[in-house]
Amino acid sequence: MAYEPETAVQQLTSAELVKLIRKLRWIGLEEEARQLQVVLDRFPQEQRAILPGTPAECD
């Protein structure tokens, strides 16, 4: 069975997507995070986890 990222992403819950988006942003993969944000935005409002704003620089 071949791994298909699209299918894997569709099986994630909205809370798991939020966690993954935050991790991607933390390691500097902003474009990938934006792509997952689009997937998160497709969840029905009542099932959508909230993605908190990303802080400015932490240094």
XYZ file of N, CA and C in Angstrom:
177
model
N 0.849 -1.183 0.000
C 0.000 0.000 0.000
C 0.893 1.244 0.000
N 0.682 2.107 -0.947
C 1.483 3.331 -1.076
C 0.981 4.392 -0.106
N 1.910 5.161 0.414
C 1.569 6.266 1.316
C 1.084 7.439 0.489
N -0.080 7.943 0.817
C -0.639 9.092 0.118
C -0.871 10.206 1.129
N -0.058 11.271 1.061
C -0.176 12.349 2.049
C -1.564 12.969 2.109
N -2.213 13.115 0.972
C -3.551 13.729 0.958
C -4.518 12.913 1.814
N -4.470 11.593 1.676
C -5.350 10.732 2.443
C -4.996 10.790 3.918
N -3.717 10.784 4.228
C -3.280 10.839 5.619
C -3.747 12.126 6.284
N -3.641 13.243 5.599
C -4.061 14.527 6.150
C -5.570 14.537 6.381
N -6.322 13.941 5.482
C -7.772 13.921 5.624
C -8.212 13.111 6.838
N -7.374 12.194 7.310
C -7.730 11.359 8.446
C -7.387 12.014 9.783
N -6.665 13.120 9.753
C -6.313 13.824 10.980
C -7.512 14.586 11.528
N -7.586 14.703 12.838
C -8.617 15.540 13.433
C -8.161 16.993 13.330
N -9.069 17.909 13.560
C -8.685 19.321 13.475
C -7.666 19.669 14.551
N -7.769 19.077 15.733
C -6.800 19.349 16.795
C -5.408 18.850 16.392
N -5.345 17.702 15.730
C -4.064 17.176 15.267
C -3.475 18.068 14.179
N -4.336 18.598 13.314
C -3.867 19.519 12.279
C -3.286 20.782 12.894
N -3.952 21.316 13.911
C -3.450 22.521 14.586
C -2.065 22.250 15.159
N -1.909 21.110 15.799
C -0.616 20.747 16.387
C 0.459 20.636 15.309
N 0.119 20.010 14.196
C 1.074 19.853 13.100
C 1.420 21.197 12.465
N 0.436 22.061 12.292
C 0.672 23.396 11.726
C 1.627 24.180 12.623
N 1.407 24.123 13.937
C 2.291 24.838 14.871
C 3.718 24.301 14.793
N 3.874 22.976 14.687
C 5.209 22.386 14.578
C 5.891 22.809 13.282
N 5.141 22.798 12.188
C 5.724 23.200 10.900
C 6.195 24.648 10.946
N 5.397 25.508 11.542
C 5.806 26.918 11.660
C 7.027 27.061 12.550
N 7.072 26.282 13.619
C 8.186 26.357 14.559
C 9.504 25.983 13.896
N 9.455 25.013 12.959
C 10.695 24.607 12.290
C 10.921 25.368 10.988
N 10.078 26.370 10.721
C 10.314 27.244 9.582
C 9.694 26.808 8.270
N 8.763 25.871 8.311
C 8.115 25.398 7.082
C 6.756 26.086 6.915
N 6.802 27.386 6.714
C 5.595 28.210 6.658
C 4.677 27.829 5.493
N 5.241 27.545 4.341
C 4.409 27.198 3.173
C 3.626 25.913 3.426
N 4.271 24.917 4.009
C 3.589 23.668 4.329
C 2.502 23.907 5.373
N 2.787 24.773 6.328
C 1.796 25.122 7.346
C 0.586 25.801 6.710
N 0.829 26.685 5.751
C -0.284 27.355 5.056
C -1.157 26.349 4.307
N -0.521 25.354 3.692
C -1.283 24.332 2.968
C -2.189 23.551 3.920
N -1.678 23.228 5.100
C -2.501 22.516 6.077
C -3.578 23.428 6.658
N -3.305 24.726 6.730
C -4.311 25.669 7.202
C -5.523 25.654 6.273
N -5.272 25.517 4.979
C -6.365 25.428 4.007
C -7.211 24.191 4.293
N -6.554 23.075 4.598
C -7.280 21.844 4.936
C -8.094 22.055 6.207
N -7.497 22.682 7.213
C -8.193 22.951 8.474
C -9.416 23.838 8.243
N -9.301 24.792 7.364
C -10.412 25.707 7.079
C -11.598 24.998 6.432
N -11.393 23.812 5.898
C -12.485 23.048 5.272
C -13.338 22.295 6.293
N -12.832 22.171 7.533
C -13.613 21.498 8.569
C -14.853 22.327 8.868
N -15.971 21.677 9.176
C -17.148 22.439 9.603
C -16.812 23.253 10.851
N -17.398 24.414 10.971
C -17.090 25.340 12.067
C -17.147 24.660 13.433
N -18.166 23.837 13.660
C -18.328 23.216 14.972
C -17.289 22.123 15.263
N -16.575 21.674 14.236
C -15.550 20.639 14.423
C -14.134 21.192 14.328
N -14.020 22.474 14.085
C -12.710 23.078 13.838
C -12.034 23.506 15.129
N -10.815 23.039 15.320
C -10.008 23.488 16.459
C -9.481 24.882 16.139
N -9.144 25.623 17.164
C -8.674 26.995 16.981
C -7.157 27.006 16.902
N -6.654 27.698 15.909
C -5.215 27.855 15.754
C -4.845 29.211 16.324
N -4.170 29.213 17.474
C -3.803 30.495 18.067
C -2.811 31.244 17.179
N -2.822 32.546 17.293
C -1.873 33.353 16.521
C -0.450 32.982 16.896
N 0.424 33.075 15.937
C 1.818 32.755 16.225
C 2.477 33.992 16.828
N 3.261 33.774 17.869
C 3.924 34.926 18.499
C 4.979 35.510 17.578
N 5.298 36.747 17.839
C 6.409 37.363 17.111
C 7.688 36.664 17.562
N 8.785 37.246 17.330
C 10.058 36.630 17.717
C 10.095 36.331 19.213
N 10.664 35.212 19.566
C 10.762 34.795 20.971
C 12.105 35.156 21.589
N 13.013 35.627 20.786
C 14.381 35.883 21.281
C 14.423 37.066 22.192
